[in-house]
Coordinates of C-alpha atoms in Angstrom, one line a residue:
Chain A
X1 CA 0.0 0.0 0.0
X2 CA 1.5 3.1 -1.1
X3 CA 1.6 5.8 1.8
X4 CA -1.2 8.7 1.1
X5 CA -0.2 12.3 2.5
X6 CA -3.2 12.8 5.1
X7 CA -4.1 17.1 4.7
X8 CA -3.4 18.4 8.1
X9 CA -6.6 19.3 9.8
X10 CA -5.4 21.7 11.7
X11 CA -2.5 23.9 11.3
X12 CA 0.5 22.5 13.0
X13 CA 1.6 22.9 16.8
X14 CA 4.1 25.5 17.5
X15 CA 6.7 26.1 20.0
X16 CA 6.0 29.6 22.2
X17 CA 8.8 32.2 20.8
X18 CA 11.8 31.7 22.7
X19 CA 12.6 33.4 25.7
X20 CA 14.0 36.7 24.2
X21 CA 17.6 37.4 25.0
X22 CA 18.8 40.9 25.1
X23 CA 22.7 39.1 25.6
X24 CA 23.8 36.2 24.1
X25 CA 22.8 33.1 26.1
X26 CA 25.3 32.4 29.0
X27 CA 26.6 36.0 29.1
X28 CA 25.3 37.0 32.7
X29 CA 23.1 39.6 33.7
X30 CA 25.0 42.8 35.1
X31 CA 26.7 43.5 37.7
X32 CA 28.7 40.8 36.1
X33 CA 30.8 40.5 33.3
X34 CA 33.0 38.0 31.8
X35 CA 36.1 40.1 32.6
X36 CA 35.3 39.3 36.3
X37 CA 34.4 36.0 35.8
X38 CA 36.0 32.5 35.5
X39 CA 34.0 29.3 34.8
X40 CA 34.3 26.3 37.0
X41 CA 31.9 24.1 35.9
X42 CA 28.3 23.6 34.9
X43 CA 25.6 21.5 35.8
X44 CA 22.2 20.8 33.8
X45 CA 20.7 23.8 35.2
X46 CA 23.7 26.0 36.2
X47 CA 26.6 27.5 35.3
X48 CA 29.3 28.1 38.3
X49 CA 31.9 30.8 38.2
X50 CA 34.4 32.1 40.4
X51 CA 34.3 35.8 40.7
X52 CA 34.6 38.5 43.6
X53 CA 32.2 40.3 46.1
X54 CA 32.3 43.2 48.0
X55 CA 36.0 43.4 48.2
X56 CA 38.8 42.9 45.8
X57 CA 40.2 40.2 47.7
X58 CA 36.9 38.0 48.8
X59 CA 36.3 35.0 46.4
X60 CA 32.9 34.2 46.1
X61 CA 30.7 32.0 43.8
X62 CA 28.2 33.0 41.5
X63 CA 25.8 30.2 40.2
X64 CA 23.6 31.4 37.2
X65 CA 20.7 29.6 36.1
X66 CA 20.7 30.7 32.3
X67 CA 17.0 31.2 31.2
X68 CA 15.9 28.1 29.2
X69 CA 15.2 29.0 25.4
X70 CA 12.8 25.6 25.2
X71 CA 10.6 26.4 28.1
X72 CA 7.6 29.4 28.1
X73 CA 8.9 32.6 28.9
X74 CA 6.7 32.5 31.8
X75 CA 7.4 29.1 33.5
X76 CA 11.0 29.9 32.6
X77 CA 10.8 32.9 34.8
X78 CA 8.8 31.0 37.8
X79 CA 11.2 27.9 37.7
X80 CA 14.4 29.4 37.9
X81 CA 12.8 32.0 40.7
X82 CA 11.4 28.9 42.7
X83 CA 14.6 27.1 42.7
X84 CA 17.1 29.6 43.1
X85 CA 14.9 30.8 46.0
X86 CA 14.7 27.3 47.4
X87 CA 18.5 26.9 46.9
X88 CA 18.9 30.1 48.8
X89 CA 16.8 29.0 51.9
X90 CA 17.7 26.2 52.8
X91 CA 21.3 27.3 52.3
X92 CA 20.1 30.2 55.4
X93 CA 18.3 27.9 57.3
X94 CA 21.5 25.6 57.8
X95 CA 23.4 28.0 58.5
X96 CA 20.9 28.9 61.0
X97 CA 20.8 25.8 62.7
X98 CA 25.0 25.4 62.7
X99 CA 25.3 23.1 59.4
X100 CA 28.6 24.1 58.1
X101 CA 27.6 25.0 54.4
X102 CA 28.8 28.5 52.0
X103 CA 26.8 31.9 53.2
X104 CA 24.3 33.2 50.8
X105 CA 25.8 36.8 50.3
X106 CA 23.7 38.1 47.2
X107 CA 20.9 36.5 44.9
X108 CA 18.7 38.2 42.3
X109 CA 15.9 35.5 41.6
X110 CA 14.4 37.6 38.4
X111 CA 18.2 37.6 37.0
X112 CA 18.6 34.5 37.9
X113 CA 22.1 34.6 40.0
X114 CA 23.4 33.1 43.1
X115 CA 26.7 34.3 45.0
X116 CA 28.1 32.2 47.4
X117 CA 31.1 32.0 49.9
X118 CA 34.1 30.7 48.3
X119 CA 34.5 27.6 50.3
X120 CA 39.1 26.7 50.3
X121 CA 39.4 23.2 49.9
X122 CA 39.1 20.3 48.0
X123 CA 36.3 18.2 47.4
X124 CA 36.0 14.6 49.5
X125 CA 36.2 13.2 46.0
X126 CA 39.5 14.3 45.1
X127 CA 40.9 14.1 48.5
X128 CA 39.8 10.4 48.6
X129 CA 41.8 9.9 44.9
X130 CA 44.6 11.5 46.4
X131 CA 44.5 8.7 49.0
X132 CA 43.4 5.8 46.6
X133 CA 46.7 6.3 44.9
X134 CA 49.0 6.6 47.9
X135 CA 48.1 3.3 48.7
X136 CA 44.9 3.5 50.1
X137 CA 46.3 3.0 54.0
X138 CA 42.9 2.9 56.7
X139 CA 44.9 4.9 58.5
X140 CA 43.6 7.3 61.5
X141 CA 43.4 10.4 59.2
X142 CA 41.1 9.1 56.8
X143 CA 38.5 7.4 59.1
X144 CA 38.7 10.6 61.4
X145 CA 38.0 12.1 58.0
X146 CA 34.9 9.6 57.5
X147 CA 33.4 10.2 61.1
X148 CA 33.5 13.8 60.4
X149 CA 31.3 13.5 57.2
X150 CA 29.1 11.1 58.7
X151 CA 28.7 13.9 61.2
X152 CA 27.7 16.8 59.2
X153 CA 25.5 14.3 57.3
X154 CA 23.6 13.7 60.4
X155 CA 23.7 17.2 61.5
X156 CA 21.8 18.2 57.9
X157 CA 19.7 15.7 58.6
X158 CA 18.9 16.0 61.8
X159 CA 17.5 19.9 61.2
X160 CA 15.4 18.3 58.6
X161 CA 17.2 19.2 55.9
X162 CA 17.4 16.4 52.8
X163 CA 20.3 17.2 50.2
X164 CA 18.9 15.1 47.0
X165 CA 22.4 15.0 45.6
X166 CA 24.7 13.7 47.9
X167 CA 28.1 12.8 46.2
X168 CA 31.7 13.0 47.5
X169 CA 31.9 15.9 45.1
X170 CA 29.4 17.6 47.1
X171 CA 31.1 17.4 50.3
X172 CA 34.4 19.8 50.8
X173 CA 36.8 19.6 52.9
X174 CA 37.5 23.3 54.6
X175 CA 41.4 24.2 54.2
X176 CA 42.4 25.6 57.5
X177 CA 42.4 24.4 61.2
X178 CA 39.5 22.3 61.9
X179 CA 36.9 23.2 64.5
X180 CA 34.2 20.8 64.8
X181 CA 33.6 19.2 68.1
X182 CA 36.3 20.6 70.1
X183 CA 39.0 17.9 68.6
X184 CA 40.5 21.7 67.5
X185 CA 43.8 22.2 66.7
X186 CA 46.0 20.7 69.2
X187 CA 47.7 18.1 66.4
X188 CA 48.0 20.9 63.8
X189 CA 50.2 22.9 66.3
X190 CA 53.6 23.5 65.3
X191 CA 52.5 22.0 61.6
X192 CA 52.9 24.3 58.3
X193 CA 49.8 24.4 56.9
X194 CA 49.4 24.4 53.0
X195 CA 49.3 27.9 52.4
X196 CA 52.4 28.7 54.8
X197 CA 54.3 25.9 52.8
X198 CA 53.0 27.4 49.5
X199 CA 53.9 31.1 50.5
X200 CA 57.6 29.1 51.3
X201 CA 57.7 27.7 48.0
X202 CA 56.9 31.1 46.1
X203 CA 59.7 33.1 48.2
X204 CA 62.5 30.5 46.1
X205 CA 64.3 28.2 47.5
X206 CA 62.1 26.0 46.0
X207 CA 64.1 23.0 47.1
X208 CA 63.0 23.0 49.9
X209 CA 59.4 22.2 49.7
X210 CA 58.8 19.0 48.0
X211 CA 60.7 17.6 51.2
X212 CA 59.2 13.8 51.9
X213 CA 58.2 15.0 55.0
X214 CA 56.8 18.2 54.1
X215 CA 55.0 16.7 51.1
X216 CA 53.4 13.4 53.9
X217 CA 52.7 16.4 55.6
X218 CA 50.5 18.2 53.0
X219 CA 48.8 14.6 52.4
X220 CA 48.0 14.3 56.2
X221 CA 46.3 18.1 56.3
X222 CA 44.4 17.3 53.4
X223 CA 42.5 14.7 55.3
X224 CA 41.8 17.6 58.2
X225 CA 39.0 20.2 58.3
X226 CA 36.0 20.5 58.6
X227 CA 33.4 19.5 55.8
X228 CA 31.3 21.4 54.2
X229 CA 28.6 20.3 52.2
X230 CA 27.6 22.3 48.9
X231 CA 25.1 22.2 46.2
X232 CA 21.8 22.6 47.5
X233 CA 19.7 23.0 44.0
X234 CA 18.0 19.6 45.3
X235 CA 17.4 19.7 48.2
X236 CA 14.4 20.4 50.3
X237 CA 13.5 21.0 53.8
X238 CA 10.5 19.8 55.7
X239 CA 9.4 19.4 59.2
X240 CA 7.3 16.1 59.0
X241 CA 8.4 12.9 59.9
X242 CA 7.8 10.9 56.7
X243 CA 10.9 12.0 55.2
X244 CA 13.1 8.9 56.3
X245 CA 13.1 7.4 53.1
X246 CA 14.3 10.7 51.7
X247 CA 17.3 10.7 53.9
X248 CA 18.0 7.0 53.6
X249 CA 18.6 7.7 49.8
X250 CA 20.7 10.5 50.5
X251 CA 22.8 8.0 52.2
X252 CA 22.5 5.4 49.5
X253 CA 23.7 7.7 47.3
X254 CA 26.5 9.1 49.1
X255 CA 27.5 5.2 49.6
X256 CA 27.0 4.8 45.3
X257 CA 29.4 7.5 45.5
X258 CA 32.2 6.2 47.5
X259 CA 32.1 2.7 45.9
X260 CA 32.3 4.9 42.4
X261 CA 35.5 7.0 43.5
X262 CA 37.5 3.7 44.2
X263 CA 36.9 0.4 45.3
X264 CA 38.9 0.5 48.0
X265 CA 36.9 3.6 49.6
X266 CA 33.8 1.6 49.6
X267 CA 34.5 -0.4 53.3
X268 CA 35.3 3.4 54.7
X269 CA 31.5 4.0 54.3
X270 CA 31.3 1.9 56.9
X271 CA 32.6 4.6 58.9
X272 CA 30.5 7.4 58.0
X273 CA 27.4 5.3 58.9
X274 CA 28.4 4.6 62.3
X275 CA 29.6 8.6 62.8
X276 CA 25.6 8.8 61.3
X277 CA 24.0 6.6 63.7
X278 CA 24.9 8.5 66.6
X279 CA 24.7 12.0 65.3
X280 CA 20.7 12.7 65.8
X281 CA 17.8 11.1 67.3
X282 CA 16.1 9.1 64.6
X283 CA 19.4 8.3 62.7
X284 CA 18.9 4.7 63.5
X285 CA 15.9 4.4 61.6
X286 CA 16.7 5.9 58.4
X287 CA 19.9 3.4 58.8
X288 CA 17.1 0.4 58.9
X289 CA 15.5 2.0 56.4
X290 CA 18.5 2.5 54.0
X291 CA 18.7 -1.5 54.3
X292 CA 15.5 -1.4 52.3
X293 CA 16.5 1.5 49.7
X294 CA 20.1 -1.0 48.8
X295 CA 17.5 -3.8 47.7
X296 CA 15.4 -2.3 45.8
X297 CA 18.1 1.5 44.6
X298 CA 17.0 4.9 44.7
X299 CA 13.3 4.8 43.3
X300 CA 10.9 3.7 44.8
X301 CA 8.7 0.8 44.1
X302 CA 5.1 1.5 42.4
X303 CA 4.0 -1.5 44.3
X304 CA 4.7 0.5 47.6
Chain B
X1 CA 8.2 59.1 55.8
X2 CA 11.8 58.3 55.4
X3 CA 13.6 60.9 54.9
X4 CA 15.7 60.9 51.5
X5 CA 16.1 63.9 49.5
X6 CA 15.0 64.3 45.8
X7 CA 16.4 61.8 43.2
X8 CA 19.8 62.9 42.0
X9 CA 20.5 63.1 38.3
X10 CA 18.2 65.6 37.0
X11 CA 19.3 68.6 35.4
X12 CA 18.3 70.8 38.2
X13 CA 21.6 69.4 40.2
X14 CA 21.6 70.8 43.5
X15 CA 24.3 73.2 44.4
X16 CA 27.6 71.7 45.0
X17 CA 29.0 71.9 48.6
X18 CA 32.5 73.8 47.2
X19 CA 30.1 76.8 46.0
X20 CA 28.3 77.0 48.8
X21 CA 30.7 76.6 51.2
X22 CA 31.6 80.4 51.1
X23 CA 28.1 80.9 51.5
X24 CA 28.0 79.1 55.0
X25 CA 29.4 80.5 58.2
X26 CA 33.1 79.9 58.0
X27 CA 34.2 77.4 59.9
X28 CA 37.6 76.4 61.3
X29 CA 36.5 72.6 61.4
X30 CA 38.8 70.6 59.9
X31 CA 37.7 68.2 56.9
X32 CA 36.4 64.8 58.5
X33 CA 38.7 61.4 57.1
X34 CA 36.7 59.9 54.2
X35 CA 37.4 56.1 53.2
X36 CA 36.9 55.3 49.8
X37 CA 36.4 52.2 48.3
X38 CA 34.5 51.2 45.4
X39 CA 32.7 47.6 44.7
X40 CA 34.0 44.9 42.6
X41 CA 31.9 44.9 39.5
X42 CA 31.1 48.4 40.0
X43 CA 34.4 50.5 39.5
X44 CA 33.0 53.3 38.2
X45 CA 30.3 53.6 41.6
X46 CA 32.8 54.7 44.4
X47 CA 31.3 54.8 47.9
X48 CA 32.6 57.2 50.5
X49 CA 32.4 56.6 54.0
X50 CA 33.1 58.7 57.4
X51 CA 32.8 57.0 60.9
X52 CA 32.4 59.1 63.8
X53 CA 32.2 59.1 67.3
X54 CA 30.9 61.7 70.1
X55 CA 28.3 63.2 67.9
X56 CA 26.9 66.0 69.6
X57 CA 24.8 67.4 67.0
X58 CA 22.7 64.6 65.8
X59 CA 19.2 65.8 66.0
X60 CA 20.4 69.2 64.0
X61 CA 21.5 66.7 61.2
X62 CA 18.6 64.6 61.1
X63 CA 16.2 68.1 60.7
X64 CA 18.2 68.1 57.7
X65 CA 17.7 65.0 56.0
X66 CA 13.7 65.0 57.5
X67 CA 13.6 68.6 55.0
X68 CA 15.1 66.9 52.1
X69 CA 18.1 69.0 51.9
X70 CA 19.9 68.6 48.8
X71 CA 23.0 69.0 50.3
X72 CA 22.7 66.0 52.7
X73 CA 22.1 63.1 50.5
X74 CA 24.0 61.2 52.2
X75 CA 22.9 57.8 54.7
X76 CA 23.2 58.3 58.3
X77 CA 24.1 55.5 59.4
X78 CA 23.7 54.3 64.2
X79 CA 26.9 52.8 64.1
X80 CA 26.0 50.6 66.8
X81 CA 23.9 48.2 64.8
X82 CA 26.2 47.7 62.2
X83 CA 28.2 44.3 62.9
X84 CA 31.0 44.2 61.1
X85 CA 32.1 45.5 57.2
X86 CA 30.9 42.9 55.3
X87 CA 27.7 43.6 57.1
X88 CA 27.7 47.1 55.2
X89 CA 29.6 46.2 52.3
X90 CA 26.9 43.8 51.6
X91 CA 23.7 46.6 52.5
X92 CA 25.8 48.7 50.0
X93 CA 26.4 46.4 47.2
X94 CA 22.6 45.6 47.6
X95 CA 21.5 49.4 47.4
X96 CA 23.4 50.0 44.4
X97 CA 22.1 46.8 42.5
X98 CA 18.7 47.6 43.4
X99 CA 19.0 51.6 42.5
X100 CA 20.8 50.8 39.0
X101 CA 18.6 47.8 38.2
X102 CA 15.5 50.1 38.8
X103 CA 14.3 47.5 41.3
X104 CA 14.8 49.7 44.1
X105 CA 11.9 50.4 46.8
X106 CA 13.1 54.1 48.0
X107 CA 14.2 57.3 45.9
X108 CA 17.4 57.4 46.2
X109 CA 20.6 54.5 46.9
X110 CA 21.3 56.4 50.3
X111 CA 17.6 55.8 51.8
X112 CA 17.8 52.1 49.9
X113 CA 20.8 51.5 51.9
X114 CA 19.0 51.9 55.1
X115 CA 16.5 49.7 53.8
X116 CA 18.5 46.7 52.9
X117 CA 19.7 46.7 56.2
X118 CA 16.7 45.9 57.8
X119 CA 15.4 42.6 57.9
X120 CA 11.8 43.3 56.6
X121 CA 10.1 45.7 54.2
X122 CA 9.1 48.7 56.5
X123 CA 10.9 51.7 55.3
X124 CA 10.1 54.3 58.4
X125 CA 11.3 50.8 60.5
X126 CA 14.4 50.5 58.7
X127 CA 15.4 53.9 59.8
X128 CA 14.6 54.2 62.9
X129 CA 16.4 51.0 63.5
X130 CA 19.3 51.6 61.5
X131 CA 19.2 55.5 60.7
X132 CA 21.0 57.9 62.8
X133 CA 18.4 58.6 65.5
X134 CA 18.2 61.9 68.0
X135 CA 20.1 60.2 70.8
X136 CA 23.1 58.4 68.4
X137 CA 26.4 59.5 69.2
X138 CA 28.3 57.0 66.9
X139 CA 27.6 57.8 63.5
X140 CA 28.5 56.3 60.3
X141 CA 27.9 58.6 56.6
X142 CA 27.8 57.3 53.8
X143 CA 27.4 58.7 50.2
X144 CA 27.3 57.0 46.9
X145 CA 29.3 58.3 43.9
X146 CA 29.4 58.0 40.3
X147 CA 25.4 58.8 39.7
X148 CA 25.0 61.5 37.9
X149 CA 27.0 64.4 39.7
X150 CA 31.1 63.9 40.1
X151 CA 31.3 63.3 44.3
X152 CA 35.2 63.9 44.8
X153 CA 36.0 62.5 48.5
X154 CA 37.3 65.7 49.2
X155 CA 34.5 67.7 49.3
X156 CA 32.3 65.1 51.2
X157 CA 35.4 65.1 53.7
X158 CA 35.0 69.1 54.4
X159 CA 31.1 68.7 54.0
X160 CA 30.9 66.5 56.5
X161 CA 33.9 68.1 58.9
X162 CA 31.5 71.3 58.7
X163 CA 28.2 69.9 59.5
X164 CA 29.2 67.0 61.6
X165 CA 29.9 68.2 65.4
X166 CA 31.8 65.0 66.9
X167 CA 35.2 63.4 66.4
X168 CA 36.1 62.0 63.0
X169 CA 37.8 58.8 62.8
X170 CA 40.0 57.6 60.4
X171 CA 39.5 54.1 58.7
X172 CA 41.8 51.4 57.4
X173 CA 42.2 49.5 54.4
X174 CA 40.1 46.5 55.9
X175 CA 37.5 49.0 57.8
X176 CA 37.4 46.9 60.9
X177 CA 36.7 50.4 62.2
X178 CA 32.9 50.2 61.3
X179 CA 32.2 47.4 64.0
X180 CA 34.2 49.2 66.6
X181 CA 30.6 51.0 68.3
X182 CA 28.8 47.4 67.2
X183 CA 26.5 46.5 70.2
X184 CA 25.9 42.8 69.2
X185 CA 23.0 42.3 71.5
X186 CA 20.8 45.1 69.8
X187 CA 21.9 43.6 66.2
X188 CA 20.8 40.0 68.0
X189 CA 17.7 41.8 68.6
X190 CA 16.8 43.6 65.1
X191 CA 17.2 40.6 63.1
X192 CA 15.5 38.2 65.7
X193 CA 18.4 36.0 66.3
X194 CA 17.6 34.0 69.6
X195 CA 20.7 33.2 71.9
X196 CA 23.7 32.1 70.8
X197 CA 23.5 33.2 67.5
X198 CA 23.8 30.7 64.7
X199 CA 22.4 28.2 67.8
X200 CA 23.9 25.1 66.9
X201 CA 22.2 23.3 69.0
X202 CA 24.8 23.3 72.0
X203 CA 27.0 20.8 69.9
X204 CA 29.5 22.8 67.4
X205 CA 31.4 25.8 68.7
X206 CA 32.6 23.8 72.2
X207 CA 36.3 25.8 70.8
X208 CA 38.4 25.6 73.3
X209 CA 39.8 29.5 73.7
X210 CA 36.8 31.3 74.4
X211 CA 38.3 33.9 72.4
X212 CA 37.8 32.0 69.3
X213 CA 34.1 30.5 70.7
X214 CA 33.1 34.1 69.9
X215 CA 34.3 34.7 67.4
X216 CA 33.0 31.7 65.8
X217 CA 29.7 32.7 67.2
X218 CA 30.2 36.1 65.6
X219 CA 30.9 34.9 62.1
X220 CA 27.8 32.5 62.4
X221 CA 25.5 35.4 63.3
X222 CA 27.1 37.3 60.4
X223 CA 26.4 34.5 58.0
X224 CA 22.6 34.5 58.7
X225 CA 21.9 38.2 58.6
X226 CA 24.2 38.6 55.4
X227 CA 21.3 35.9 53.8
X228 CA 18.8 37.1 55.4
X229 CA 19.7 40.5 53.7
X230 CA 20.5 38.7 50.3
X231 CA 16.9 37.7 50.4
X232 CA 14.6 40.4 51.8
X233 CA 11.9 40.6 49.9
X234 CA 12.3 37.2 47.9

C-alpha cells in the first residue's frame, strides 16, 4: 500500500517564541561581566563561576541559572525564581541551625544569579583519589576524615534538611584548622599548613618544599577540616516525619558514590554510617530504612 | 516618611558643597577622614564613607535630612547596629544593584541603603532601626558616587567636617573600624536571632579558647543576617 499524504486538519503545533535574549545566552546579567568572571563548571541547570564580592580580595561563587530558550517565557521565569529561592533558603536555614555550608551573600531571583562563599578546599572526591593512589592506608586520618562526614551528614539531617544529591563531590573539605567538636587544633600545632608551605615555595628556594616530609605532611592536612557540604539545588527542607526514606537515599547515594570514587573507599563507608548513627535522634531508623533502599536502589517501588 | 532627598540626576543638580561653602558661616572645622572604596563589578560607583564618634549634633543633622536637603544626601548611618564591614559592604552592594537595576523600593541608593539593612520591608522601621536617630552619638555617613553628579572625596570630607559636630575617625584599608561601636545584643535583637546566634544546637562551637568561641559565634550570626539581607523581599 502506497503511503497517502493525510491534509493536516489543523494547522501545525508550534513552539512559544523563545525566551528573548537581550545578551547572548550564557553572558550573565549585570553586575557581572566576563572580565570578572571565571568558569568552574556547569551543571544541567547552572553554570558556576568564580568571581569577587564586595572586596577585591573576597572570592565568592556565582551560580547562574541561564533562562531556558525551550521552556515558556513565563514558567522559565517561575522555575528558575522557585529554585534559586529554594537553593537560597535552605542554604540560610542551615546556617541557622550550625550546618557548616557556603553563606548566601547576594541573589537576584528575576536575574537568575546566586553568590556564594568561596568555600578553600578540596572536594572529599578528590581528596579520597589523592589517598586511593598513595596506597589507600585505613589509617587514623582518613576514618577521622569519614566520622566527620558522617557527622555533618547527620547534623543536615537532623535539622530536617534532605540534600537530594549527595556525592563526594558535594562534600568539601574546609582548608584551614578544623573546629568541629572541640577535637581543635591541638595536632595541627607546630604543623605548616598548606598555604604557609605554599607562600615558602613562592619566596625561592624552592628545594626546599617537595621535602618527603613536608610533602606526607601536606597529604595528612588534606585529610583535616572540617566538611562542608555544597550544592543545595536539590534539596528540600520539611518538618514532617515521613521524610526517612528521603534521607535513607541521600545516604544510598553518598555510599553509590564512594564505591564509584575507588573500590577500595567503599568499606570506609562503613565509617561514616556509624559517625551517622549516633549523630541525631532518629538516625537509626533511616539506617534500617537505608537496608530497604540498597534492595530495591533509589526509586521507589510502584507497588509501595 | 523616610527621609531621602530628591532623586539625583536631573538637570536641576543641586548646588555643590564647594560653592556653597563660602556661603555658609566659616568654619575652622577641619575636613572629616573619608574612606573610599568602590565595589567589585562596579568600578566606576565609588562609595565614600566617614565613621564618627561623640556626635553631639545629631538631632540638627537629622532636621536636615527629615527637609530633604539637597545637600545631605547622604545615609546616616547608628553605628551601633552595624556588625562588622561585610555587614555594610553587603547593604551597600545591595542598594546600588537595586538603585541601578530600577528595582529599588526608596528614591534614592542612600535611603535604599538603610533599607536593605533591615530585615523586613518597613521603610520608616528601617530607619529608625538603623538610621541615625536623635540620641546616636556614633555615627556612620555614607554617600554614593558615580550617579550623575562627580562626588570627589574631598568635598564630602570638608562637607561632613563642617556639619558634623563629633570626632572623625580615620578608617583602614580592611574598615574593621565600622564594628568598633557594634552593640551585638541590639543587632541580636533587630534581626531576631535567639541566643547564641547561629544556635547550633549546643553541639559545634565547644572551641576551646573562648576567644575564638566568639568569634565563631560572631561569624555564624554574620552569615545568617548577610542571607537574610541577600533575600529580603524574595
Amino acid at each position: 500500500m502506497a503511503p497517502e499524504t493525510i491534509e493536516p486538519t489543523a494547522p501545525p503545533l508550534r513552539a512559544p517564541s523563545p525566551t528573548p535574549t537581550y545578551r547572548p545566552l550564557h553572558a550573565l546579567p549585570p553586575p557581572f561581566t566576563s572580565s570578572n568572571l571565571e568558569v568552574l563548571t556547569q551543571g544541567a541547570e547552572a553554570l558556576v563561576y568564580r568571581s569577587v564580592f564586595l572586596t577585591p580580595h573576597t572570592p565568592c561563587v556565582v551560580k547562574y541559572r541561564p533562562p531556558k530558550p525551550y521552556r515558556h517565557p513565563v514558567l522559565d521565569r517561575r522555575l528558575t525564581k522557585a529554585r534559586l529561592l529554594a537553593e537560597a533558603r535552605v542554604l540560610v536555614r542551615c546556617k541557622r541551625d550550625g550546618v557548616d555550608v557556603p553563606r548566601v551573600l547576594g541573589a537576584d531571583w528575576e536575574a537568575g544569579w546566586l553568590v556564594l562563599e568561596w568555600v578553600e578546599g578540596r572536594t572529599v572526591r578528590g581528596v579520597l583519589d589523592g589517598w586511593a593512589e598513595r596506597g589507600a592506608s585505613v589509617e587514623e586520618g582518613v576514618v577521622g576524615l569519614m566520622g566527620r562526614v558522617g557527622r555533618a551528614v547527620g547534623r543536615l539531617h537532623g535539622i530536617g534538611v534532605v540534600h537530594g544529591d549527595l556525592t563526594t563531590s558535594n562534600l568539601m573539605v574546609r582548608q584551614g584548622e578544623r573546629k568541629e567538636e572541640g577535637v581543635q587544633g591541638e595536632q595541627s600545632k607546630g604543623r605548616m599548613t598548606t598555604s604557609e608551605m605554599r607562600m615558602l615555595a613562592e619566596d625561592g628556594e624552592t628545594p626546599s618544599f617537595p621535602s618527603v616530609e613536608a610533602k606526607r605532611q601536606e597529604q595528612r592536612d588534606e585529610l583535616e577540616g572540617d566538611i562542608v557540604l555544597i550544592d543545595f539545588g536539590l534539596a528540600s527542607h520539611s518538618t514532617q516525619n515521613l521524610q526517612d526514606e528521603d534521607r535513607a537515599v541521600d545516604l544510598y547515594v553518598l555510599e553509590r558514590a564512594f564505591a564509584a570514587t575507588h573500590p577500595k573507599a567503599e568499606p570506609l563507608f562503613q565509617k561514616v554510617l556509624s559517625a551517622y548513627g549516633e549523630s541525631f535522634k532518629g538516625a537509626r531508623a533511616v539506617l534500617k530504612k537505608l537496608e530497604d533502599v540498597r534492595l530495591r536502589g533509589r526509586k521507589r517501588s510502584m507497588l509501595g | 516618611m523616610a527621609p531621602s532627598s530628591p532623586p539625583q540626576d536631573t538637570t536641576s543638580t543641586p548646588p555643590r558643597p564647594q560653592e556653597t561653602a563660602t556661603s555658609q558661616p566659616p568654619s575652622q572645622s577641619p575636613p572629616a577622614h573619608i574612606h573610599t572604596l568602590t565595589l567589585p563589578h562596579y568600578p566606576t560607583h565609588p562609595i565614600h564613607l566617614a565613621l564618627f564618634r561623640s556626635v553631639t549634633n545629631a538631632p540638627t543633622l537629622r532636621s536636615q535630612l527629615l527637609s530633604s536637603n539637597p545637600l545631605f544626601d547622604y545615609a546616616f548611618l547608628d553605628a551601633t547596629v552595624l556588625l562588622s564591614p561585610t555587614h555594610l559592604l553587603l547593604a551597600a552592594q545591595l542598594a546600588l544593584h537595586a538603585h541601578l537595576t530600577g528595582k529599588g523600593k526608596t528614591r534614592t541608593p542612600h535611603s535604599e541603603l538603610v533599607f536593605r539593612l533591615h530585615p523586613n520591608n518597613n521603610i520608616g522601621e528601617a530607619y529608625r532601626k538603623f538610621g541615625m536617630g536623635d540620641e546616636s552619638r556614633e555615627v556612620l555617613v555614607v554617600k554614593f558616587g558615580g550617579l550623575g553628579e562627580a562626588v570627589a572625596a574631598e568635598w564630602v570630607g570638608k562637607h561632613l567636617g563642617e556639619v558634623v559636630e563629633g570626632e572623625s575617625v580615620r578608617m583602614g584599608e580592611d574598615m574593621e573600624e565600622v564594628a568598633m561601636f557594634a552593640d551585638v545584643a541590639k543587632v541580636r535583637k533587630i534581626y531576631k536571632l535567639g541566643e547564641g546566634g547561629a544556635k547550633g544546637k549546643g553541639k559545634k562551637g565547644t572551641d576551646v579558647n573562648g576567644d575564638g568561641k566568639a568569634r565563631d559565634e560572631l561569624k555564624g550570626m554574620e552569615s545568617v543576617i548577610l542571607g537574610m539581607m541577600a533575600l529580603k523581599g524574595s
